[in-house]
């Protein structure tokens, strides 16, 4: 099976590379780049493979772009900042946290730059409650005994839970003071506890039609509650989350109207030391081969290059000068 996966991926890279021509901005000398993604066969590895293919085809003859099957949301900005990967995939909010050295990052990662944002349908901050819990708003947990379950400490989903509470002036201790409890477990266990009635509320980063959340919602015993507008603006300003998002009608069983929230899409980040002409060439290749990128995975279908350089899509992380030049040439930046 592994050989089959790698054969398919290798073919994808070759096919993608053949679709692009060498931009005038590319270096005369070949470059050998690495791109951090995540597990082989997962969505991020597929994203990265498609991007590496069009990028490699846009660089000087003999250039390579190797996809690394690690480190994921938290690890990729660290690798890119250190120069252990030249580029990588990252959630926009985590790029923001890494750049600033906040939330799950102990120090600023100032060598991180944004290249292309808004690749996929964003993950949203989802607040799921059991219908019999008597909770209509997140601020109810200060008065209603609530059994909150999140993923393990240090994960992006758990960080979002703390952020959401903080936006309402609350923290875990307020839940406990009201007679509730907070439990941190692996994601499948959290879903099971909600299904079995062992937890009243689950806060997590939820992908579009995420299968395990779809399964949970099918039971009909849970509902999704919205964030307030003021709280959404606070989260956007302080943590680089994209406002104006929602869990949409029909996305999950029982959702009949938009449930407003904030969230973050996936984007491409690079090391600040990447030569400007290389960053320009890669950005141009991704944009000019947007159809190839969209076809690589269903969640990339709505990728819109015209907003790929906007701060909201990149967590407010500075654009690499090469990427910024390309977007300005297109008239897509103010």
PDB file of C-alpha atoms in Angstrom, residues 20-334:
ATOM      1  CA  UNK A  20       3.698  25.196 -15.546  1.00  0.00           C
ATOM      2  CA  UNK A  21       6.239  27.236 -17.409  1.00  0.00           C
ATOM      3  CA  UNK A  22       9.267  28.979 -15.976  1.00  0.00           C
ATOM      4  CA  UNK A  23       8.387  32.517 -14.782  1.00  0.00           C
ATOM      5  CA  UNK A  24      10.855  35.234 -15.658  1.00  0.00           C
ATOM      6  CA  UNK A  25      11.458  35.841 -11.937  1.00  0.00           C
ATOM      7  CA  UNK A  26      12.865  32.371 -11.239  1.00  0.00           C
ATOM      8  CA  UNK A  27      16.535  31.947 -10.387  1.00  0.00           C
ATOM      9  CA  UNK A  28      19.017  30.960 -13.082  1.00  0.00           C
ATOM     10  CA  UNK A  29      20.535  28.358 -10.770  1.00  0.00           C
ATOM     11  CA  UNK A  30      18.501  25.349  -9.581  1.00  0.00           C
ATOM     12  CA  UNK A  31      17.312  25.316  -5.978  1.00  0.00           C
ATOM     13  CA  UNK A  32      16.534  22.367  -3.721  1.00  0.00           C
ATOM     14  CA  UNK A  33      13.663  23.119  -1.350  1.00  0.00           C
ATOM     15  CA  UNK A  34      11.823  21.178   1.341  1.00  0.00           C
ATOM     16  CA  UNK A  35       8.168  21.601   2.235  1.00  0.00           C
ATOM     17  CA  UNK A  36       6.750  20.545   5.615  1.00  0.00           C
ATOM     18  CA  UNK A  37       3.307  18.920   5.596  1.00  0.00           C
ATOM     19  CA  UNK A  38       1.917  16.067   7.710  1.00  0.00           C
ATOM     20  CA  UNK A  39       1.267  12.326   7.549  1.00  0.00           C
ATOM     21  CA  UNK A  40       1.576  10.542   4.201  1.00  0.00           C
ATOM     22  CA  UNK A  41      -1.868  10.076   2.645  1.00  0.00           C
ATOM     23  CA  UNK A  42      -3.471  12.780   4.791  1.00  0.00           C
ATOM     24  CA  UNK A  43      -5.029  15.926   3.357  1.00  0.00           C
ATOM     25  CA  UNK A  44      -2.034  18.151   4.099  1.00  0.00           C
ATOM     26  CA  UNK A  45       0.359  15.736   2.406  1.00  0.00           C
ATOM     27  CA  UNK A  46      -1.899  15.775  -0.649  1.00  0.00           C
ATOM     28  CA  UNK A  47      -2.047  19.601  -0.577  1.00  0.00           C
ATOM     29  CA  UNK A  48       1.735  19.818  -0.305  1.00  0.00           C
ATOM     30  CA  UNK A  49       2.292  17.328  -3.103  1.00  0.00           C
ATOM     31  CA  UNK A  50       0.184  19.388  -5.500  1.00  0.00           C
ATOM     32  CA  UNK A  51       1.879  22.633  -4.458  1.00  0.00           C
ATOM     33  CA  UNK A  52       5.353  21.097  -4.699  1.00  0.00           C
ATOM     34  CA  UNK A  53       4.563  19.888  -8.201  1.00  0.00           C
ATOM     35  CA  UNK A  54       3.563  23.274  -9.584  1.00  0.00           C
ATOM     36  CA  UNK A  55       6.377  25.004  -7.662  1.00  0.00           C
ATOM     37  CA  UNK A  56       9.048  22.627  -8.936  1.00  0.00           C
ATOM     38  CA  UNK A  57       7.879  23.123 -12.501  1.00  0.00           C
ATOM     39  CA  UNK A  58       8.132  26.903 -12.113  1.00  0.00           C
ATOM     40  CA  UNK A  59      11.724  26.977 -10.862  1.00  0.00           C
ATOM     41  CA  UNK A  60      14.930  26.631 -12.844  1.00  0.00           C
ATOM     42  CA  UNK A  61      15.656  23.317 -14.513  1.00  0.00           C
ATOM     43  CA  UNK A  62      17.095  20.839 -12.045  1.00  0.00           C
ATOM     44  CA  UNK A  63      15.284  22.352  -9.044  1.00  0.00           C
ATOM     45  CA  UNK A  64      13.513  20.072  -6.587  1.00  0.00           C
ATOM     46  CA  UNK A  65      10.794  20.531  -3.960  1.00  0.00           C
ATOM     47  CA  UNK A  66      10.723  17.628  -1.495  1.00  0.00           C
ATOM     48  CA  UNK A  67       7.582  17.112   0.606  1.00  0.00           C
ATOM     49  CA  UNK A  68       8.284  16.216   4.242  1.00  0.00           C
ATOM     50  CA  UNK A  69       5.606  14.093   6.003  1.00  0.00           C
ATOM     51  CA  UNK A  70       5.866  16.132   9.238  1.00  0.00           C
ATOM     52  CA  UNK A  71       5.306  18.082  11.601  1.00  0.00           C
ATOM     53  CA  UNK A  72       1.779  19.428  11.298  1.00  0.00           C
ATOM     54  CA  UNK A  73       0.058  22.515  12.687  1.00  0.00           C
ATOM     55  CA  UNK A  74       2.377  23.375  15.575  1.00  0.00           C
ATOM     56  CA  UNK A  75       5.601  21.869  14.263  1.00  0.00           C
ATOM     57  CA  UNK A  76       5.658  23.276  10.730  1.00  0.00           C
ATOM     58  CA  UNK A  77       6.100  26.961  11.712  1.00  0.00           C
ATOM     59  CA  UNK A  78       8.957  25.894  13.993  1.00  0.00           C
ATOM     60  CA  UNK A  79      10.683  23.992  11.179  1.00  0.00           C
ATOM     61  CA  UNK A  80      10.232  26.870   8.743  1.00  0.00           C
ATOM     62  CA  UNK A  81      11.426  29.455  11.259  1.00  0.00           C
ATOM     63  CA  UNK A  82      14.603  27.462  11.915  1.00  0.00           C
ATOM     64  CA  UNK A  83      15.231  26.907   8.224  1.00  0.00           C
ATOM     65  CA  UNK A  84      14.856  23.146   8.678  1.00  0.00           C
ATOM     66  CA  UNK A  85      12.146  23.402   6.018  1.00  0.00           C
ATOM     67  CA  UNK A  86      12.135  26.138   3.394  1.00  0.00           C
ATOM     68  CA  UNK A  87       8.346  26.226   3.228  1.00  0.00           C
ATOM     69  CA  UNK A  88       5.394  24.460   4.778  1.00  0.00           C
ATOM     70  CA  UNK A  89       1.677  24.292   5.345  1.00  0.00           C
ATOM     71  CA  UNK A  90       0.268  26.025   8.386  1.00  0.00           C
ATOM     72  CA  UNK A  91      -3.069  27.090   9.793  1.00  0.00           C
ATOM     73  CA  UNK A  92      -3.282  30.894   9.577  1.00  0.00           C
ATOM     74  CA  UNK A  93      -3.941  31.304  13.295  1.00  0.00           C
ATOM     75  CA  UNK A  94      -1.026  29.067  14.262  1.00  0.00           C
ATOM     76  CA  UNK A  95       1.223  31.071  11.958  1.00  0.00           C
ATOM     77  CA  UNK A  96       0.083  34.129  13.903  1.00  0.00           C
ATOM     78  CA  UNK A  97       0.778  32.480  17.269  1.00  0.00           C
ATOM     79  CA  UNK A  98       4.181  31.288  16.102  1.00  0.00           C
ATOM     80  CA  UNK A  99       5.192  34.678  14.708  1.00  0.00           C
ATOM     81  CA  UNK A 100       4.160  36.423  17.944  1.00  0.00           C
ATOM     82  CA  UNK A 101       5.366  33.673  20.295  1.00  0.00           C
ATOM     83  CA  UNK A 102       2.024  33.207  22.029  1.00  0.00           C
ATOM     84  CA  UNK A 103      -0.567  30.558  22.931  1.00  0.00           C
ATOM     85  CA  UNK A 104       1.305  27.269  22.246  1.00  0.00           C
ATOM     86  CA  UNK A 105       4.616  28.879  21.214  1.00  0.00           C
ATOM     87  CA  UNK A 106       7.133  29.870  23.879  1.00  0.00           C
ATOM     88  CA  UNK A 107       8.992  32.474  21.827  1.00  0.00           C
ATOM     89  CA  UNK A 108       8.491  34.563  18.682  1.00  0.00           C
ATOM     90  CA  UNK A 109       9.279  32.823  15.410  1.00  0.00           C
ATOM     91  CA  UNK A 110      10.138  35.967  13.482  1.00  0.00           C
ATOM     92  CA  UNK A 111      11.549  34.228  10.403  1.00  0.00           C
ATOM     93  CA  UNK A 112       8.095  33.015   9.339  1.00  0.00           C
ATOM     94  CA  UNK A 113       6.541  34.734   6.327  1.00  0.00           C
ATOM     95  CA  UNK A 114       3.231  34.167   4.540  1.00  0.00           C
ATOM     96  CA  UNK A 115       3.132  33.156   0.874  1.00  0.00           C
ATOM     97  CA  UNK A 116      -0.373  31.951  -0.057  1.00  0.00           C
ATOM     98  CA  UNK A 117      -3.364  31.962   2.300  1.00  0.00           C
ATOM     99  CA  UNK A 118      -6.915  30.671   2.267  1.00  0.00           C
ATOM    100  CA  UNK A 119      -6.233  27.399   0.495  1.00  0.00           C
ATOM    101  CA  UNK A 120      -9.155  25.450   1.957  1.00  0.00           C
ATOM    102  CA  UNK A 121     -12.507  25.751   3.668  1.00  0.00           C
ATOM    103  CA  UNK A 122     -11.492  27.116   7.081  1.00  0.00           C
ATOM    104  CA  UNK A 123     -11.733  25.155  10.300  1.00  0.00           C
ATOM    105  CA  UNK A 124     -14.116  26.917  12.663  1.00  0.00           C
ATOM    106  CA  UNK A 125     -14.185  27.251  16.427  1.00  0.00           C
ATOM    107  CA  UNK A 126     -17.065  24.924  17.229  1.00  0.00           C
ATOM    108  CA  UNK A 127     -18.998  24.885  20.487  1.00  0.00           C
ATOM    109  CA  UNK A 128     -21.127  21.751  20.660  1.00  0.00           C
ATOM    110  CA  UNK A 129     -23.525  21.233  23.589  1.00  0.00           C
ATOM    111  CA  UNK A 130     -25.967  18.536  24.540  1.00  0.00           C
ATOM    112  CA  UNK A 131     -29.530  19.731  24.047  1.00  0.00           C
ATOM    113  CA  UNK A 132     -30.458  18.795  27.620  1.00  0.00           C
ATOM    114  CA  UNK A 133     -27.570  20.769  29.193  1.00  0.00           C
ATOM    115  CA  UNK A 134     -29.470  24.061  29.519  1.00  0.00           C
ATOM    116  CA  UNK A 135     -26.689  26.032  27.801  1.00  0.00           C
ATOM    117  CA  UNK A 136     -27.628  28.639  25.192  1.00  0.00           C
ATOM    118  CA  UNK A 137     -24.459  30.748  25.297  1.00  0.00           C
ATOM    119  CA  UNK A 138     -20.902  30.161  26.394  1.00  0.00           C
ATOM    120  CA  UNK A 139     -21.289  32.591  29.266  1.00  0.00           C
ATOM    121  CA  UNK A 140     -23.902  30.244  30.804  1.00  0.00           C
ATOM    122  CA  UNK A 141     -21.089  27.982  32.057  1.00  0.00           C
ATOM    123  CA  UNK A 142     -20.422  30.489  34.842  1.00  0.00           C
ATOM    124  CA  UNK A 143     -23.798  29.536  36.353  1.00  0.00           C
ATOM    125  CA  UNK A 144     -24.831  26.165  34.910  1.00  0.00           C
ATOM    126  CA  UNK A 145     -22.799  23.133  36.079  1.00  0.00           C
ATOM    127  CA  UNK A 146     -21.068  22.085  32.853  1.00  0.00           C
ATOM    128  CA  UNK A 147     -18.901  19.087  32.038  1.00  0.00           C
ATOM    129  CA  UNK A 148     -16.587  20.525  29.372  1.00  0.00           C
ATOM    130  CA  UNK A 149     -14.421  18.174  27.334  1.00  0.00           C
ATOM    131  CA  UNK A 150     -11.558  19.283  25.092  1.00  0.00           C
ATOM    132  CA  UNK A 151      -8.635  17.591  23.404  1.00  0.00           C
ATOM    133  CA  UNK A 152      -5.323  17.304  25.230  1.00  0.00           C
ATOM    134  CA  UNK A 153      -3.569  20.443  26.493  1.00  0.00           C
ATOM    135  CA  UNK A 154      -1.248  21.914  23.913  1.00  0.00           C
ATOM    136  CA  UNK A 155      -3.432  21.038  20.936  1.00  0.00           C
ATOM    137  CA  UNK A 156      -4.973  23.763  18.803  1.00  0.00           C
ATOM    138  CA  UNK A 157      -8.499  22.657  19.768  1.00  0.00           C
ATOM    139  CA  UNK A 158      -7.759  22.980  23.475  1.00  0.00           C
ATOM    140  CA  UNK A 159      -6.147  26.392  22.907  1.00  0.00           C
ATOM    141  CA  UNK A 160      -9.309  27.518  21.112  1.00  0.00           C
ATOM    142  CA  UNK A 161     -11.407  26.395  24.076  1.00  0.00           C
ATOM    143  CA  UNK A 162      -9.355  28.599  26.403  1.00  0.00           C
ATOM    144  CA  UNK A 163      -9.535  31.513  23.966  1.00  0.00           C
ATOM    145  CA  UNK A 164     -13.301  31.232  23.609  1.00  0.00           C
ATOM    146  CA  UNK A 165     -13.782  31.242  27.361  1.00  0.00           C
ATOM    147  CA  UNK A 166     -11.378  34.146  27.776  1.00  0.00           C
ATOM    148  CA  UNK A 167     -13.338  36.200  25.241  1.00  0.00           C
ATOM    149  CA  UNK A 168     -16.268  35.933  27.647  1.00  0.00           C
ATOM    150  CA  UNK A 169     -14.082  36.789  30.651  1.00  0.00           C
ATOM    151  CA  UNK A 170     -14.029  33.174  31.833  1.00  0.00           C
ATOM    152  CA  UNK A 171     -11.548  30.361  32.340  1.00  0.00           C
ATOM    153  CA  UNK A 172     -11.588  26.740  33.444  1.00  0.00           C
ATOM    154  CA  UNK A 173     -11.730  27.732  37.119  1.00  0.00           C
ATOM    155  CA  UNK A 174     -15.074  29.485  36.565  1.00  0.00           C
ATOM    156  CA  UNK A 175     -16.540  26.256  35.206  1.00  0.00           C
ATOM    157  CA  UNK A 176     -15.312  24.353  38.236  1.00  0.00           C
ATOM    158  CA  UNK A 177     -16.562  27.056  40.624  1.00  0.00           C
ATOM    159  CA  UNK A 178     -20.064  26.623  39.124  1.00  0.00           C
ATOM    160  CA  UNK A 179     -19.995  22.906  39.929  1.00  0.00           C
ATOM    161  CA  UNK A 180     -18.741  21.713  36.541  1.00  0.00           C
ATOM    162  CA  UNK A 181     -15.508  20.054  35.457  1.00  0.00           C
ATOM    163  CA  UNK A 182     -13.018  20.220  32.602  1.00  0.00           C
ATOM    164  CA  UNK A 183     -11.557  17.077  31.037  1.00  0.00           C
ATOM    165  CA  UNK A 184      -8.778  16.836  28.441  1.00  0.00           C
ATOM    166  CA  UNK A 185      -8.774  13.652  26.375  1.00  0.00           C
ATOM    167  CA  UNK A 186      -7.977  12.414  22.879  1.00  0.00           C
ATOM    168  CA  UNK A 187     -10.435  13.490  20.189  1.00  0.00           C
ATOM    169  CA  UNK A 188     -12.218  10.118  19.730  1.00  0.00           C
ATOM    170  CA  UNK A 189     -12.731   9.895  23.491  1.00  0.00           C
ATOM    171  CA  UNK A 190     -14.131  13.427  23.600  1.00  0.00           C
ATOM    172  CA  UNK A 191     -16.634  12.584  20.861  1.00  0.00           C
ATOM    173  CA  UNK A 192     -17.612   9.381  22.681  1.00  0.00           C
ATOM    174  CA  UNK A 193     -18.130  11.196  25.983  1.00  0.00           C
ATOM    175  CA  UNK A 194     -20.496  13.645  24.287  1.00  0.00           C
ATOM    176  CA  UNK A 195     -22.355  10.798  22.617  1.00  0.00           C
ATOM    177  CA  UNK A 196     -22.693   8.848  25.879  1.00  0.00           C
ATOM    178  CA  UNK A 197     -23.834  11.841  27.921  1.00  0.00           C
ATOM    179  CA  UNK A 198     -20.647  11.905  29.996  1.00  0.00           C
ATOM    180  CA  UNK A 199     -19.941  15.474  28.856  1.00  0.00           C
ATOM    181  CA  UNK A 200     -22.199  18.475  28.275  1.00  0.00           C
ATOM    182  CA  UNK A 201     -20.003  20.652  26.070  1.00  0.00           C
ATOM    183  CA  UNK A 202     -17.247  20.057  23.545  1.00  0.00           C
ATOM    184  CA  UNK A 203     -15.107  22.891  22.105  1.00  0.00           C
ATOM    185  CA  UNK A 204     -12.820  22.166  19.182  1.00  0.00           C
ATOM    186  CA  UNK A 205     -11.581  23.312  15.763  1.00  0.00           C
ATOM    187  CA  UNK A 206     -14.137  21.803  13.393  1.00  0.00           C
ATOM    188  CA  UNK A 207     -13.517  21.185   9.711  1.00  0.00           C
ATOM    189  CA  UNK A 208     -16.198  21.440   7.044  1.00  0.00           C
ATOM    190  CA  UNK A 209     -18.476  18.395   7.395  1.00  0.00           C
ATOM    191  CA  UNK A 210     -15.900  16.788   9.679  1.00  0.00           C
ATOM    192  CA  UNK A 211     -16.847  13.068   9.753  1.00  0.00           C
ATOM    193  CA  UNK A 212     -16.626  12.431  13.510  1.00  0.00           C
ATOM    194  CA  UNK A 213     -18.645  15.568  14.266  1.00  0.00           C
ATOM    195  CA  UNK A 214     -21.174  14.575  11.584  1.00  0.00           C
ATOM    196  CA  UNK A 215     -21.550  11.218  13.330  1.00  0.00           C
ATOM    197  CA  UNK A 216     -22.012  12.921  16.693  1.00  0.00           C
ATOM    198  CA  UNK A 217     -24.671  15.257  15.302  1.00  0.00           C
ATOM    199  CA  UNK A 218     -26.613  12.373  13.732  1.00  0.00           C
ATOM    200  CA  UNK A 219     -27.711  11.308  17.197  1.00  0.00           C
ATOM    201  CA  UNK A 220     -29.834  14.440  17.448  1.00  0.00           C
ATOM    202  CA  UNK A 221     -28.822  15.083  21.065  1.00  0.00           C
ATOM    203  CA  UNK A 222     -26.453  17.985  20.411  1.00  0.00           C
ATOM    204  CA  UNK A 223     -26.618  21.495  19.039  1.00  0.00           C
ATOM    205  CA  UNK A 224     -24.087  24.145  18.012  1.00  0.00           C
ATOM    206  CA  UNK A 225     -24.048  27.505  19.775  1.00  0.00           C
ATOM    207  CA  UNK A 226     -22.802  30.755  18.291  1.00  0.00           C
ATOM    208  CA  UNK A 227     -20.136  33.159  19.400  1.00  0.00           C
ATOM    209  CA  UNK A 228     -21.222  36.720  20.084  1.00  0.00           C
ATOM    210  CA  UNK A 229     -20.125  39.403  17.618  1.00  0.00           C
ATOM    211  CA  UNK A 230     -17.987  41.195  20.192  1.00  0.00           C
ATOM    212  CA  UNK A 231     -16.323  37.969  21.228  1.00  0.00           C
ATOM    213  CA  UNK A 232     -15.607  37.068  17.589  1.00  0.00           C
ATOM    214  CA  UNK A 233     -13.967  40.455  17.015  1.00  0.00           C
ATOM    215  CA  UNK A 234     -11.850  40.003  20.144  1.00  0.00           C
ATOM    216  CA  UNK A 235     -10.635  36.591  18.998  1.00  0.00           C
ATOM    217  CA  UNK A 236      -9.863  37.915  15.517  1.00  0.00           C
ATOM    218  CA  UNK A 237      -7.874  40.886  16.807  1.00  0.00           C
ATOM    219  CA  UNK A 238      -5.935  39.069  19.522  1.00  0.00           C
ATOM    220  CA  UNK A 239      -5.263  35.692  17.925  1.00  0.00           C
ATOM    221  CA  UNK A 240      -5.334  36.140  14.165  1.00  0.00           C
ATOM    222  CA  UNK A 241      -8.549  34.175  13.712  1.00  0.00           C
ATOM    223  CA  UNK A 242     -10.643  34.918  10.648  1.00  0.00           C
ATOM    224  CA  UNK A 243     -14.042  36.461  11.517  1.00  0.00           C
ATOM    225  CA  UNK A 244     -17.230  36.267   9.506  1.00  0.00           C
ATOM    226  CA  UNK A 245     -17.274  32.474   9.291  1.00  0.00           C
ATOM    227  CA  UNK A 246     -20.042  30.084  10.267  1.00  0.00           C
ATOM    228  CA  UNK A 247     -21.070  26.481  10.607  1.00  0.00           C
ATOM    229  CA  UNK A 248     -23.528  26.441   7.747  1.00  0.00           C
ATOM    230  CA  UNK A 249     -27.058  25.056   7.358  1.00  0.00           C
ATOM    231  CA  UNK A 250     -27.095  21.394   6.414  1.00  0.00           C
ATOM    232  CA  UNK A 251     -23.405  20.936   7.170  1.00  0.00           C
ATOM    233  CA  UNK A 252     -24.285  18.893  10.241  1.00  0.00           C
ATOM    234  CA  UNK A 253     -27.569  17.264  11.254  1.00  0.00           C
ATOM    235  CA  UNK A 254     -29.839  19.766  13.003  1.00  0.00           C
ATOM    236  CA  UNK A 255     -28.039  22.906  11.772  1.00  0.00           C
ATOM    237  CA  UNK A 256     -30.750  24.921  10.017  1.00  0.00           C
ATOM    238  CA  UNK A 257     -29.165  28.375  10.039  1.00  0.00           C
ATOM    239  CA  UNK A 258     -25.686  29.889  10.161  1.00  0.00           C
ATOM    240  CA  UNK A 259     -23.913  29.471  13.497  1.00  0.00           C
ATOM    241  CA  UNK A 260     -21.481  32.430  13.519  1.00  0.00           C
ATOM    242  CA  UNK A 261     -17.894  31.690  14.467  1.00  0.00           C
ATOM    243  CA  UNK A 262     -14.249  32.424  13.740  1.00  0.00           C
ATOM    244  CA  UNK A 263     -11.639  30.095  12.355  1.00  0.00           C
ATOM    245  CA  UNK A 264      -8.592  29.584  10.222  1.00  0.00           C
ATOM    246  CA  UNK A 265      -7.760  28.262   6.767  1.00  0.00           C
ATOM    247  CA  UNK A 266      -4.573  26.505   5.704  1.00  0.00           C
ATOM    248  CA  UNK A 267      -1.866  28.460   3.918  1.00  0.00           C
ATOM    249  CA  UNK A 268       1.730  28.243   2.742  1.00  0.00           C
ATOM    250  CA  UNK A 269       4.468  29.805   4.861  1.00  0.00           C
ATOM    251  CA  UNK A 270       8.153  30.214   4.002  1.00  0.00           C
ATOM    252  CA  UNK A 271      11.370  31.192   5.707  1.00  0.00           C
ATOM    253  CA  UNK A 272      12.136  34.909   5.531  1.00  0.00           C
ATOM    254  CA  UNK A 273      15.527  34.138   3.957  1.00  0.00           C
ATOM    255  CA  UNK A 274      13.982  32.581   0.851  1.00  0.00           C
ATOM    256  CA  UNK A 275      15.205  34.638  -2.140  1.00  0.00           C
ATOM    257  CA  UNK A 276      12.586  37.057  -3.378  1.00  0.00           C
ATOM    258  CA  UNK A 277      12.617  35.684  -6.916  1.00  0.00           C
ATOM    259  CA  UNK A 278      12.017  32.138  -5.661  1.00  0.00           C
ATOM    260  CA  UNK A 279       9.098  33.235  -3.467  1.00  0.00           C
ATOM    261  CA  UNK A 280       7.687  35.221  -6.395  1.00  0.00           C
ATOM    262  CA  UNK A 281       7.973  32.258  -8.755  1.00  0.00           C
ATOM    263  CA  UNK A 282       6.300  29.833  -6.334  1.00  0.00           C
ATOM    264  CA  UNK A 283       3.469  32.255  -5.578  1.00  0.00           C
ATOM    265  CA  UNK A 284       2.899  32.849  -9.279  1.00  0.00           C
ATOM    266  CA  UNK A 285       2.962  29.117 -10.010  1.00  0.00           C
ATOM    267  CA  UNK A 286       0.331  28.355  -7.343  1.00  0.00           C
ATOM    268  CA  UNK A 287      -1.940  31.157  -8.556  1.00  0.00           C
ATOM    269  CA  UNK A 288      -1.594  30.416 -12.262  1.00  0.00           C
ATOM    270  CA  UNK A 289      -2.261  26.724 -11.616  1.00  0.00           C
ATOM    271  CA  UNK A 290      -5.132  27.246  -9.198  1.00  0.00           C
ATOM    272  CA  UNK A 291      -7.236  24.661 -11.045  1.00  0.00           C
ATOM    273  CA  UNK A 292      -4.560  22.035 -10.435  1.00  0.00           C
ATOM    274  CA  UNK A 293      -4.493  22.917  -6.734  1.00  0.00           C
ATOM    275  CA  UNK A 294      -8.293  22.813  -6.463  1.00  0.00           C
ATOM    276  CA  UNK A 295      -8.439  19.425  -8.168  1.00  0.00           C
ATOM    277  CA  UNK A 296      -5.978  17.863  -5.719  1.00  0.00           C
ATOM    278  CA  UNK A 297      -8.471  17.602  -2.840  1.00  0.00           C
ATOM    279  CA  UNK A 298     -12.182  18.367  -2.353  1.00  0.00           C
ATOM    280  CA  UNK A 299     -11.478  20.800   0.503  1.00  0.00           C
ATOM    281  CA  UNK A 300      -9.395  22.975  -1.860  1.00  0.00           C
ATOM    282  CA  UNK A 301     -12.276  23.477  -4.290  1.00  0.00           C
ATOM    283  CA  UNK A 302     -13.016  27.064  -3.203  1.00  0.00           C
ATOM    284  CA  UNK A 303      -9.417  28.335  -3.261  1.00  0.00           C
ATOM    285  CA  UNK A 304      -9.526  31.946  -4.493  1.00  0.00           C
ATOM    286  CA  UNK A 305      -6.099  33.350  -5.491  1.00  0.00           C
ATOM    287  CA  UNK A 306      -7.396  36.928  -5.506  1.00  0.00           C
ATOM    288  CA  UNK A 307      -7.677  36.918  -1.691  1.00  0.00           C
ATOM    289  CA  UNK A 308      -4.691  34.654  -1.021  1.00  0.00           C
ATOM    290  CA  UNK A 309      -2.497  37.588   0.018  1.00  0.00           C
ATOM    291  CA  UNK A 310      -4.998  39.215   2.366  1.00  0.00           C
ATOM    292  CA  UNK A 311      -3.971  39.447   6.042  1.00  0.00           C
ATOM    293  CA  UNK A 312      -7.165  37.693   7.195  1.00  0.00           C
ATOM    294  CA  UNK A 313      -6.217  34.602   5.178  1.00  0.00           C
ATOM    295  CA  UNK A 314      -2.670  34.601   6.569  1.00  0.00           C
ATOM    296  CA  UNK A 315      -3.216  35.268  10.263  1.00  0.00           C
ATOM    297  CA  UNK A 316      -1.755  38.755   9.958  1.00  0.00           C
ATOM    298  CA  UNK A 317       1.727  37.317   9.343  1.00  0.00           C
ATOM    299  CA  UNK A 318       3.807  39.541   7.034  1.00  0.00           C
ATOM    300  CA  UNK A 319       3.892  38.480   3.411  1.00  0.00           C
ATOM    301  CA  UNK A 320       7.236  37.479   1.974  1.00  0.00           C
ATOM    302  CA  UNK A 321       8.362  40.400  -0.245  1.00  0.00           C
ATOM    303  CA  UNK A 322       8.413  38.140  -3.303  1.00  0.00           C
ATOM    304  CA  UNK A 323       4.795  37.119  -2.751  1.00  0.00           C
ATOM    305  CA  UNK A 324       3.762  40.680  -1.948  1.00  0.00           C
ATOM    306  CA  UNK A 325       5.258  41.902  -5.228  1.00  0.00           C
ATOM    307  CA  UNK A 326       3.274  39.331  -7.184  1.00  0.00           C
ATOM    308  CA  UNK A 327      -0.037  40.190  -5.506  1.00  0.00           C
ATOM    309  CA  UNK A 328       0.526  43.919  -6.034  1.00  0.00           C
ATOM    310  CA  UNK A 329       1.256  43.342  -9.705  1.00  0.00           C
ATOM    311  CA  UNK A 330      -2.152  41.660  -9.953  1.00  0.00           C
ATOM    312  CA  UNK A 331      -3.853  44.572  -8.183  1.00  0.00           C
ATOM    313  CA  UNK A 332      -5.013  42.299  -5.366  1.00  0.00           C
ATOM    314  CA  UNK A 333      -3.526  44.247  -2.468  1.00  0.00           C
ATOM    315  CA  UNK A 334      -4.398  47.777  -1.360  1.00  0.00           C
TER     316      UNK A 334
END
